[in-house]
XYZ file of C-alpha atoms in Angstrom:
671
model
C 24.105 10.520 -30.113
C 25.656 7.157 -30.167
C 23.464 4.413 -31.931
C 23.280 1.276 -30.193
C 20.650 -1.632 -30.060
C 17.939 -1.632 -27.310
C 18.946 -3.188 -24.293
C 22.563 -2.518 -24.824
C 22.685 0.997 -23.458
C 24.966 2.023 -20.853
C 23.302 3.181 -17.571
C 24.735 4.861 -14.309
C 21.449 3.560 -12.782
C 22.564 -0.052 -11.358
C 20.677 -2.126 -9.093
C 22.523 -0.820 -5.809
C 21.302 2.451 -6.797
C 17.785 1.365 -7.211
C 17.669 -0.558 -4.109
C 19.148 2.176 -1.855
C 16.189 4.420 -2.896
C 13.585 1.714 -2.390
C 10.521 2.565 -0.117
C 9.110 5.845 1.037
C 8.523 7.956 4.207
C 5.180 7.207 5.746
C 2.912 7.565 8.681
C 3.536 11.106 9.200
C 2.275 12.932 12.688
C 2.945 15.948 14.981
C 4.557 15.380 18.333
C 3.949 18.995 19.654
C 5.521 21.401 16.842
C 7.779 18.717 15.690
C 6.948 16.417 12.590
C 7.771 12.616 12.991
C 7.369 9.826 10.216
C 8.672 6.382 9.522
C 11.437 5.825 7.014
C 12.855 2.816 5.027
C 16.292 1.649 5.593
C 16.980 -0.832 2.889
C 20.596 -1.224 3.810
C 19.657 -2.079 7.554
C 17.940 -5.470 6.786
C 14.863 -3.506 5.492
C 13.974 -1.913 8.737
C 11.755 1.280 9.373
C 13.049 3.740 11.600
C 11.256 6.923 13.292
C 12.457 10.069 11.893
C 12.385 13.386 13.667
C 12.026 17.091 12.303
C 12.818 19.371 14.909
C 11.441 23.021 15.112
C 14.929 24.276 13.529
C 14.557 21.975 10.698
C 17.207 19.356 11.668
C 16.295 15.840 11.144
C 17.544 12.706 12.761
C 16.770 9.174 12.977
C 15.061 8.739 16.504
C 15.724 4.919 16.916
C 18.798 3.247 16.118
C 19.086 -0.477 14.641
C 17.493 -3.058 15.304
C 14.463 -0.949 16.367
C 12.054 -1.571 13.593
C 8.805 0.563 13.749
C 6.402 -1.597 11.958
C 2.997 -3.487 12.743
C 1.892 -6.891 11.757
C -1.889 -6.329 12.249
C -3.757 -8.020 9.208
C -0.053 -8.626 8.126
C 0.024 -5.525 6.081
C 0.228 -3.413 9.243
C -0.946 -0.024 10.091
C 0.106 3.266 11.632
C 2.603 1.882 14.193
C 3.457 4.792 16.584
C 2.002 7.932 18.215
C 3.543 10.652 20.236
C 2.656 13.659 22.421
C 4.283 16.280 24.659
C 4.100 14.912 28.316
C 5.498 16.152 31.707
C 9.094 15.926 31.512
C 9.399 15.759 27.694
C 8.238 13.995 24.664
C 6.711 10.403 24.885
C 6.527 8.165 22.014
C 4.941 4.815 21.819
C 5.463 2.223 18.758
C 5.069 -1.172 17.631
C 8.447 -3.077 17.151
C 8.375 -5.612 14.340
C 10.501 -8.388 15.830
C 8.307 -9.199 18.768
C 5.236 -6.949 17.988
C 5.169 -5.465 21.439
C 4.057 -1.976 22.078
C 7.039 0.111 23.660
C 7.124 3.641 25.237
C 10.261 5.660 24.614
C 11.174 9.195 25.697
C 13.593 10.330 23.267
C 15.161 13.295 25.034
C 16.170 11.213 28.236
C 18.623 8.321 28.591
C 17.213 4.917 28.202
C 15.933 2.233 26.029
C 12.353 1.896 24.961
C 10.401 -0.094 27.537
C 7.880 -2.597 26.650
C 4.013 -1.949 27.535
C 2.609 -5.168 26.329
C 3.531 -8.785 26.855
C 4.941 -11.294 24.594
C 2.447 -14.187 23.337
C 3.667 -17.750 22.293
C 0.798 -17.707 19.747
C 0.706 -16.095 16.246
C 4.039 -14.332 16.557
C 2.948 -12.146 19.233
C 0.023 -9.887 20.333
C -0.053 -7.078 17.520
C -1.049 -3.523 17.763
C -1.881 -0.929 15.452
C -3.078 2.984 15.441
C -1.892 3.525 18.915
C -3.777 6.952 20.307
C -2.052 8.392 23.495
C -4.691 9.561 25.964
C -2.346 10.972 28.881
C -5.087 12.021 31.015
C -6.231 8.534 31.262
C -2.542 7.108 31.458
C -3.692 4.795 28.524
C -2.725 4.057 24.595
C -5.833 3.068 22.850
C -5.206 0.686 20.146
C -6.301 -2.034 17.695
C -5.315 -5.291 19.332
C -4.989 -8.470 17.172
C -4.639 -11.539 19.209
C -4.286 -15.120 17.921
C -6.131 -17.880 19.733
C -4.607 -21.086 17.847
C -2.106 -22.078 15.164
C -4.351 -21.624 12.145
C -3.999 -18.164 10.274
C -7.875 -17.634 10.909
C -7.755 -18.389 14.674
C -7.358 -14.580 15.713
C -9.590 -11.908 17.198
C -9.455 -7.991 17.009
C -10.755 -5.455 19.379
C -10.068 -2.073 20.550
C -7.981 -2.102 23.623
C -6.517 0.343 26.232
C -2.926 -0.184 27.349
C -1.647 1.323 30.670
C 1.153 3.406 29.992
C 2.743 2.638 33.568
C 4.195 -0.735 32.014
C 1.770 -2.927 34.255
C 0.564 -4.898 31.202
C 4.184 -5.754 30.087
C 4.051 -9.110 31.966
C 0.159 -9.304 32.621
C -2.240 -9.698 29.606
C -5.217 -9.036 31.817
C -4.022 -5.472 32.638
C -4.900 -4.658 28.969
C -8.485 -3.114 29.097
C -10.612 -4.273 25.998
C -12.880 -1.607 24.877
C -15.034 -3.904 22.421
C -16.000 -7.215 22.089
C -14.683 -9.497 19.207
C -18.148 -9.872 17.453
C -16.832 -7.920 14.494
C -13.913 -9.653 12.461
C -12.234 -6.252 11.632
C -11.850 -3.024 13.190
C -10.025 0.349 12.666
C -8.656 2.523 15.348
C -11.128 4.706 17.139
C -11.109 8.166 16.383
C -12.384 10.409 19.533
C -14.599 13.442 19.032
C -12.954 16.851 20.142
C -14.839 16.770 23.435
C -13.802 13.271 24.025
C -17.433 11.894 24.573
C -17.881 9.755 21.460
C -15.566 7.488 19.577
C -16.016 6.428 15.860
C -14.467 3.418 14.116
C -14.894 1.359 10.916
C -15.850 -2.316 11.100
C -16.531 -5.173 8.656
C -16.764 -9.156 8.587
C -15.765 -11.876 6.277
C -16.346 -12.406 3.350
C -16.378 -8.587 2.425
C -13.122 -6.578 2.159
C -13.010 -3.123 3.190
C -13.428 -1.881 -0.467
C -16.568 -3.866 -0.708
C -18.546 -2.788 2.438
C -17.733 -1.248 5.961
C -19.799 -0.107 8.607
C -19.371 3.283 10.560
C -19.609 2.423 14.384
C -20.163 5.313 16.821
C -20.169 4.725 20.686
C -20.411 6.892 23.805
C -17.178 7.150 25.851
C -18.178 6.993 29.603
C -16.577 8.928 32.449
C -14.597 5.846 33.397
C -13.163 5.290 30.031
C -15.609 2.696 28.685
C -17.270 2.517 25.302
C -21.216 2.118 25.620
C -24.164 2.194 23.258
C -22.162 1.196 20.253
C -24.419 1.610 17.016
C -23.900 1.483 13.323
C -24.556 5.005 11.596
C -23.440 4.401 7.969
C -22.266 1.894 5.671
C -23.323 -1.445 4.805
C -22.302 -4.426 2.587
C -22.600 -2.614 -0.675
C -20.877 0.614 0.685
C -17.243 1.031 1.273
C -16.319 3.685 4.097
C -12.501 4.209 3.781
C -11.981 6.450 6.728
C -14.008 8.164 9.573
C -13.370 11.262 11.873
C -14.703 14.310 13.333
C -14.885 17.963 12.480
C -12.855 20.156 14.773
C -14.135 23.051 16.867
C -13.559 26.140 15.240
C -10.910 28.669 16.661
C -11.085 32.487 16.666
C -11.634 33.547 13.040
C -12.181 30.146 11.840
C -15.309 28.401 10.763
C -18.045 28.940 11.606
C -17.509 32.732 11.962
C -17.318 34.111 15.588
C -20.815 33.964 17.141
C -22.336 31.727 14.574
C -23.986 28.622 15.488
C -22.429 25.394 14.473
C -24.631 23.288 12.024
C -26.867 20.700 13.453
C -25.557 16.976 13.623
C -22.691 15.147 15.247
C -19.745 16.629 13.263
C -19.036 13.204 11.774
C -16.935 12.937 8.604
C -16.148 9.979 6.507
C -15.536 9.014 2.813
C -18.085 6.786 0.976
C -18.301 5.392 -2.194
C -22.244 5.076 -2.135
C -22.176 7.356 -5.170
C -19.765 5.126 -7.177
C -16.950 7.453 -6.102
C -15.291 7.711 -2.571
C -16.378 11.294 -1.687
C -16.474 13.131 1.738
C -19.672 13.204 3.767
C -20.500 15.332 6.809
C -23.331 14.034 8.967
C -24.184 11.718 5.947
C -24.579 14.620 3.430
C -21.893 14.916 0.599
C -20.002 18.030 0.911
C -17.994 18.034 -2.488
C -19.574 15.469 -4.745
C -17.336 14.554 -7.795
C -16.221 11.871 -9.905
C -13.038 11.700 -7.957
C -11.968 9.423 -5.271
C -11.188 10.893 -1.786
C -10.428 7.740 -0.405
C -8.869 4.216 -1.425
C -8.359 0.607 -0.554
C -7.750 0.050 3.212
C -5.134 -2.337 3.177
C -3.267 -0.660 6.135
C -5.002 0.382 9.220
C -4.711 4.301 9.854
C -4.426 5.288 6.228
C -5.557 8.741 5.968
C -7.201 10.665 2.898
C -8.532 13.550 4.873
C -7.618 15.287 8.017
C -9.742 18.081 9.849
C -8.257 21.225 10.585
C -9.189 23.246 13.793
C -10.758 25.911 11.725
C -13.344 23.386 10.279
C -11.677 23.051 6.717
C -10.603 19.728 5.832
C -7.473 18.684 4.123
C -8.030 15.946 1.318
C -5.925 13.725 -0.764
C -7.963 13.421 -4.054
C -8.099 12.702 -7.652
C -8.708 10.472 -10.625
C -5.674 8.184 -11.127
C -3.106 10.705 -9.905
C -3.877 12.582 -6.723
C -3.515 16.039 -5.269
C -3.601 17.615 -1.807
C -6.241 20.377 -1.309
C -8.154 22.037 1.356
C -11.903 21.618 1.391
C -14.582 23.854 2.866
C -17.471 21.495 3.894
C -19.908 24.476 4.008
C -19.487 25.627 0.509
C -17.746 22.524 -1.173
C -15.058 24.651 -2.409
C -11.804 22.750 -2.921
C -8.253 24.580 -3.490
C -5.320 22.353 -4.355
C -1.866 23.037 -3.162
C 0.428 24.240 -5.887
C 3.561 22.240 -6.644
C 5.250 19.539 -8.879
C 3.706 16.579 -7.112
C 1.425 14.176 -8.904
C 0.960 11.702 -6.188
C 0.059 11.824 -2.480
C 0.153 9.011 -0.283
C -2.660 8.265 2.168
C -1.105 9.630 5.225
C -1.735 13.026 6.556
C -1.236 14.960 9.818
C -2.396 18.542 10.831
C -1.595 21.121 13.536
C -2.979 24.540 13.430
C -2.943 25.761 9.883
C -0.204 23.260 9.056
C -0.655 19.955 6.900
C 1.986 17.327 6.517
C 1.898 14.935 3.722
C 4.058 12.591 1.723
C 4.302 13.310 -2.063
C 6.059 12.467 -5.167
C 6.029 13.165 -8.944
C 7.731 11.656 -12.134
C 10.917 13.629 -11.379
C 11.159 13.201 -7.574
C 10.779 10.436 -5.069
C 8.476 10.578 -2.008
C 9.362 13.626 0.103
C 7.510 14.859 3.326
C 5.862 17.962 2.319
C 4.197 20.778 4.555
C 1.163 22.969 3.488
C 0.046 26.127 4.933
C -3.611 25.908 4.729
C -3.975 29.584 5.255
C -1.834 30.724 2.474
C -1.689 27.779 0.209
C 2.032 27.436 0.329
C 3.684 24.166 0.030
C 7.280 23.160 0.739
C 9.479 20.171 1.207
C 10.444 19.705 4.990
C 11.811 16.200 5.280
C 13.182 13.429 3.156
C 14.061 15.878 0.353
C 14.659 14.427 -2.997
C 18.272 14.472 -4.058
C 18.924 13.411 -7.577
C 20.878 10.293 -7.347
C 21.453 10.202 -10.995
C 21.284 12.978 -13.822
C 17.612 13.320 -14.198
C 18.241 12.892 -18.046
C 18.406 9.298 -17.499
C 15.055 9.049 -16.096
C 12.077 8.387 -18.576
C 9.033 10.610 -19.092
C 5.725 8.796 -18.466
C 3.069 9.050 -20.934
C -0.366 8.758 -19.336
C -2.484 6.573 -21.925
C -6.041 5.278 -22.004
C -6.198 2.024 -24.165
C -9.197 0.079 -25.435
C -9.562 -3.506 -24.285
C -12.309 -6.144 -24.906
C -15.842 -4.829 -25.422
C -14.457 -1.416 -25.714
C -13.587 -1.109 -22.153
C -11.128 1.708 -21.281
C -7.904 0.631 -19.755
C -5.643 3.204 -18.001
C -1.878 2.787 -18.056
C 1.335 4.858 -17.893
C 3.837 3.992 -20.541
C 7.715 4.638 -19.914
C 9.464 4.239 -23.465
C 13.224 3.382 -23.467
C 15.222 6.793 -22.972
C 18.899 7.816 -22.742
C 20.331 11.315 -23.101
C 23.166 10.050 -25.187
C 21.971 6.826 -27.101
C 19.264 5.997 -29.762
C 18.468 2.696 -31.228
C 18.779 1.982 -34.822
C 15.900 3.305 -36.869
C 14.890 -0.203 -38.139
C 14.646 -1.745 -34.555
C 11.517 -1.873 -32.236
C 12.069 -1.760 -28.478
C 11.325 -4.828 -26.022
C 8.703 -3.761 -23.416
C 7.813 -5.179 -19.961
C 4.188 -4.901 -18.789
C 3.942 -4.356 -15.080
C 0.963 -5.543 -13.138
C 0.325 -4.048 -9.819
C -0.742 -5.770 -6.506
C -3.652 -5.738 -4.780
C -5.379 -6.195 -7.091
C -7.117 -3.020 -5.803
C -4.126 -0.839 -6.086
C -2.877 1.286 -8.937
C 0.300 2.425 -10.570
C 1.451 5.734 -8.972
C 2.722 8.558 -11.341
C 6.225 8.660 -9.510
C 9.957 8.682 -10.069
C 10.791 4.937 -9.526
C 14.364 3.842 -10.182
C 13.553 0.307 -10.681
C 11.558 1.672 -14.000
C 14.565 3.870 -14.897
C 16.885 0.805 -14.435
C 15.297 -0.816 -17.437
C 14.418 2.171 -19.540
C 17.763 3.722 -19.256
C 19.136 0.454 -20.784
C 16.573 0.518 -23.824
C 13.863 -1.647 -22.338
C 10.378 -0.098 -22.223
C 7.824 -0.374 -19.233
C 4.073 -0.276 -19.252
C 2.243 0.096 -16.011
C -1.221 -1.154 -16.281
C -4.241 0.054 -14.117
C -6.377 -2.871 -15.275
C -9.817 -3.312 -14.350
C -10.118 -3.790 -10.748
C -7.586 -0.866 -9.932
C -8.567 1.924 -7.454
C -8.706 5.374 -8.474
C -11.479 5.262 -11.339
C -14.489 4.828 -9.307
C -16.327 1.691 -7.948
C -17.656 0.456 -11.325
C -13.991 0.196 -12.603
C -13.030 -1.481 -9.561
C -16.037 -3.940 -9.720
C -14.962 -5.058 -13.313
C -12.755 -7.690 -11.680
C -15.600 -9.124 -9.619
C -15.489 -13.068 -10.160
C -13.240 -12.159 -13.098
C -9.674 -12.344 -11.649
C -7.414 -14.147 -13.884
C -9.606 -13.016 -16.737
C -10.016 -9.307 -16.828
C -6.731 -8.419 -15.399
C -5.011 -10.864 -17.980
C -6.827 -9.541 -21.001
C -6.261 -5.829 -19.999
C -2.538 -6.253 -19.541
C -2.525 -8.168 -22.827
C -4.360 -5.297 -24.732
C -1.981 -2.667 -23.698
C 1.025 -4.917 -24.823
C -0.580 -5.740 -28.228
C -1.632 -2.428 -28.574
C 1.768 -1.032 -28.061
C 3.074 -3.532 -30.749
C 0.185 -2.684 -33.071
C 1.029 1.013 -32.896
C 4.800 0.190 -33.740
C 5.978 1.249 -30.423
C 6.899 -2.107 -29.100
C 8.466 -5.207 -30.538
C 5.744 -7.804 -30.714
C 8.218 -10.675 -30.416
C 10.066 -9.218 -27.425
C 7.184 -8.637 -24.829
C 7.387 -9.564 -21.318
C 5.100 -9.218 -18.276
C 6.057 -8.786 -14.634
C 4.147 -8.501 -11.230
C 4.175 -9.061 -7.566
C 1.569 -10.444 -5.079
C -1.644 -10.118 -7.012
C 0.169 -8.862 -9.908
C 2.276 -12.295 -9.520
C -0.781 -14.005 -10.307
C -1.736 -11.984 -13.222
C 1.753 -12.589 -14.456
C 1.526 -16.189 -14.166
C -2.152 -16.485 -15.362
C -0.957 -14.287 -18.525
C 1.934 -16.930 -18.940
C -0.554 -20.013 -18.686
C -3.356 -18.234 -20.510
C -1.917 -16.302 -23.418
C 0.722 -16.307 -26.018
C 1.689 -12.555 -25.774
C 4.639 -12.641 -24.093
C 7.954 -14.279 -24.518
C 8.948 -14.404 -20.851
C 7.765 -13.258 -17.310
C 8.868 -12.222 -13.899
C 6.720 -13.487 -11.271
C 7.176 -12.119 -7.586
C 5.900 -13.550 -4.516
C 2.658 -14.648 -6.317
C -0.589 -16.339 -5.900
C -0.613 -19.712 -7.794
C -2.979 -22.141 -6.258
C -6.438 -20.666 -5.774
C -7.668 -23.665 -3.809
C -4.685 -23.972 -1.516
C -5.054 -19.933 -0.853
C -8.727 -20.346 -0.210
C -8.347 -23.367 2.131
C -5.925 -22.049 5.036
C -2.964 -21.201 2.658
C -2.872 -17.272 3.314
C -3.544 -15.081 6.287
C -7.077 -14.022 7.980
C -7.364 -10.715 6.171
C -7.425 -12.176 2.538
C -8.650 -15.585 3.467
C -12.249 -15.089 2.004
C -10.952 -12.590 -0.624
C -11.356 -15.150 -3.428
C -15.344 -14.976 -2.714
C -15.472 -11.713 -4.660
C -12.333 -12.313 -7.090
C -13.394 -15.774 -8.262
C -16.594 -16.808 -6.578
C -17.338 -19.019 -3.394
C -15.083 -22.028 -3.647
C -18.200 -24.261 -2.827
C -20.098 -22.873 -5.565
C -17.799 -22.577 -8.383
C -14.740 -25.155 -7.564
C -14.234 -25.862 -11.258
C -13.453 -22.181 -11.785
C -10.670 -22.490 -9.119
C -9.157 -25.186 -11.106
C -9.480 -23.513 -14.451
C -7.897 -20.260 -13.626
C -5.113 -21.587 -11.314
C -1.623 -21.363 -12.697
C -0.656 -24.261 -10.731
C -3.104 -26.509 -12.414
C -1.846 -25.611 -15.964
C 1.995 -25.377 -15.639
C 1.919 -27.481 -18.838
C 0.745 -24.693 -20.575
C 3.771 -22.597 -20.016
C 6.315 -22.454 -23.000
C 8.229 -19.577 -22.421
C 10.989 -18.863 -19.858
C 10.354 -17.148 -16.420
C 11.939 -16.110 -13.319
C 10.195 -16.779 -10.007
C 10.963 -14.786 -6.911
C 9.795 -15.501 -3.241
C 10.419 -14.510 0.313
C 10.621 -17.492 2.494
C 9.087 -15.700 5.513
C 5.936 -14.743 3.372
C 2.728 -15.829 5.204
C 0.503 -13.947 2.534
C 1.717 -15.721 -0.397
C 3.511 -18.676 1.123
C 6.491 -20.253 -0.674
C 4.665 -23.566 -0.656
C 2.436 -22.164 -3.737
C 5.711 -21.834 -5.569
C 7.112 -25.207 -4.632
C 3.763 -26.841 -5.759
C 4.020 -25.068 -9.083
C 7.735 -25.948 -9.721
C 6.944 -29.616 -8.713
C 4.158 -29.655 -11.393
C 6.398 -28.206 -13.882
C 9.038 -30.784 -12.882
C 6.793 -33.569 -13.924
C 6.445 -32.548 -17.478
C 8.787 -35.037 -18.998
C 10.146 -34.115 -22.465
C 9.111 -30.584 -22.437
C 11.520 -28.518 -20.363
C 10.705 -24.944 -19.869
C 13.833 -22.556 -18.916
C 13.314 -21.036 -15.784
C 14.899 -19.818 -12.296
C 13.625 -19.737 -8.834
C 15.202 -17.393 -6.291
C 14.137 -17.743 -2.746
C 15.207 -15.163 -0.129
C 15.698 -15.822 3.556
C 14.393 -13.207 5.924
C 12.104 -11.714 3.185
C 8.130 -11.729 3.712
C 5.528 -10.232 1.352
C 7.314 -7.629 -0.665
C 11.225 -7.395 -0.617
C 12.783 -4.808 1.690
C 16.345 -5.664 2.144
C 18.765 -4.002 -0.537
C 20.695 -7.194 -1.275
C 17.236 -8.833 -2.100
C 16.357 -6.025 -4.510
C 19.771 -6.017 -6.054
C 19.969 -9.634 -6.636
C 15.946 -9.661 -8.084
C 16.755 -6.683 -10.564
C 19.929 -8.187 -11.845
C 18.278 -11.569 -12.214
C 15.465 -9.821 -14.032
C 17.602 -8.172 -16.483
C 19.383 -11.183 -17.288
C 16.292 -13.002 -18.025
C 15.141 -10.241 -20.576
C 18.849 -10.160 -22.062
C 18.948 -14.055 -22.620
C 15.416 -14.270 -24.121
C 15.262 -10.992 -26.125
C 18.974 -11.411 -27.368
C 20.210 -8.198 -25.514
C 23.582 -7.254 -24.501
C 23.530 -5.010 -21.400
C 26.917 -3.983 -20.344
C 27.960 -5.581 -16.939
C 24.759 -7.637 -16.670
C 24.896 -10.223 -13.804
C 24.350 -13.871 -15.048
C 21.159 -15.942 -14.427
C 21.310 -19.690 -15.001
C 18.139 -20.948 -16.195
C 17.452 -24.516 -15.579
C 15.254 -26.851 -17.641
C-alpha cells in the first residue's frame, strides 16, 4: 500500500466518468408484453429518451435526438408517456420537453411523432402529465396545466381528455376538460377496473402534498364525463401519496374461485394518518407498520404500489432504505423480493404476475428489475449495471444514527475515504464534505453514486445527512422542520460534521458543506449561521426567502414557506433573520456558487442579489467563484455541466484544505 496524504490519491474516476453515469431510468411501463422506460442521455444535452425492451430481450432507444420525453407540469414534471397495443401495432403518446406538446407515435411504422395538442404562447406551452390511453374512447386522459398570465402563479390545472385523431393540435377547444379548476393541484385519474369510477388526488395552497391531500372519487358516465365528484379520504392533516383500485381476480387468484369479493369500492391508497405512509383498502389499513409505503409527491404519477390482477399488491416500502415486496391485503402478509438492492425508486408497472421496478444498491447503479410475483424471483432486465471502474475504488457506506440537539436522532450515510492501493499517513485525519439533500422532503438513497466516489477515491470523505424534515422516517421526523427551516437542517448537518470530528474520523479544520436546491439553502445558511465549515459548495439554491415568497419561484412551491418558515405576513422578521442574502457579511470562508440560467424554481436572480450584497462588503473580501450555466434548469443534466461543476468543487477543496489532487482543474477564486 502506498502512503499518500488525503486528497492526493490518484483515481480512475474522473469527472467525465461520473457525468456519463448521471441520472437513472424512470417511468417504467408495459406496452403489451414489452417493457418501456425513460432513460437519461447526459451527453445529448441532458435529454431523456424512451427505451424499449422487446420480448426477446433486445433493448433500443425508441426516439432519436432531439426528442426529449419530459413533462414540465409543476416544473418537476410527472409521468410523461403511455403506450398500448392498438390496431395496426403499438401506439405511444408522450410529452416533448421543448414545446410541452403531447405527441402520438407509432414506433413500428414510418413517420415522425405527430402533435395531439396545440402550442400556447403563455407559460412555455400547455403542459401535460400522466397520460392514460383510452383507445375505446379515442382519447388520452391527462393532467393539463395551463398558464393564464405572465406570473408563475397565473395557472390552472384540470383533468382533461385529448382526442387521438389530432383535432386538438390546432384547436384548444377540442380538448375536453373533465374537471373544473376549483382545486389548485390534481393528479391523474385512475380508472376502476370496470371503467365506471375514477379516483385522483387533489390539494390546495398553502398545503404541500406531504402536508395534506384529498382522495376524490367520481362516476364515469357513458359519454365519458366525470360526475358526482366527492372527497372520500384525506384532509389538511393527512397526506395521501397515491390512490388506485384493486384489480379483479383471475382464475386461481384472490379471492379464491367462487368466493365473494369483500364489500367496498376496492379503493387503495397510502395515507400517513397513523404517522407513517401505510396502505389502506376501503379506508382500512392492510399492513400497519412503522414504515413508509409512500413518499413526498414531487412528481405526478410516482407509484409506491401497484395492484396485481390476482388481488395482491406490489409495494415499495421501508424505513430509510426501501425494498420491493408483494402484499396480501387480506392477511397483511408481506414478502420481499430477494436481491442485492437497497433502494427502489417510486415507479412500478405490472402485467400478469410480472412487476417491473427501478432499483439500485451501494455496488450498483439504478437498473430496471422484473419480479415474478408468483415465484418471488427477481432479475435485471434493462439498463443493467456495468462496472465503469473497478469496484474496489467505490466506497462502502456506513449507516449511522447520530445524536443532535435535544437528544434527537439524525440519520446519515457516511462514506469514508477509500482507495484499494493507497492509505493516508497514520497521523493525518481526512477532510469531509457534508452533503445536504434537496426537497427538503427528500432523503439520501443508499446507492452507488460516482460523484461520491469521485471524492472518496481521492481521499475526501462524504457524509450524506437525512436531517430533520427528511422523508423515510415517519411524519413526526418530517414535521421537525415545520417553521424551522434554516434551523433544524443546519443544526443536524453541523451535529454530524462535529460528531465525525469528535470521534476522530474527520479533521475538524477541514470540513465543508455542499447542497443543491433546498440543500443549497442549507449549505448557504450553514455558512452564514455557523463556524463549522472551512468552505462550501452551493448549488442552485434558495437564498432570499422574501423574494421566493413574493413571486420569485414557481406555483407549486409558492406557498411552501408557510410551513417551512411561517406565513410571511405573520413572521416577516423571521424571513429576514434566516435569509442568507441578508447576512452575506457573516460569510468568512470561501465558497463556490453554481447556478443554471434557465432555472425557474430557484432563479439566478437569487444568486445575483446574494453576490451583490457580498460585493458591497468593502474591506472584507471573501474568496468565491460563481459559475452559471446556459441551458441548465433546476438540477444539472448535461454532461459538460456536471464535469465543470465537479472539477470546480474539487479545486475549491484543494485550495482551502491544502490538497494536491493529481490532474485537478483550476478554479479561480475572486475576492
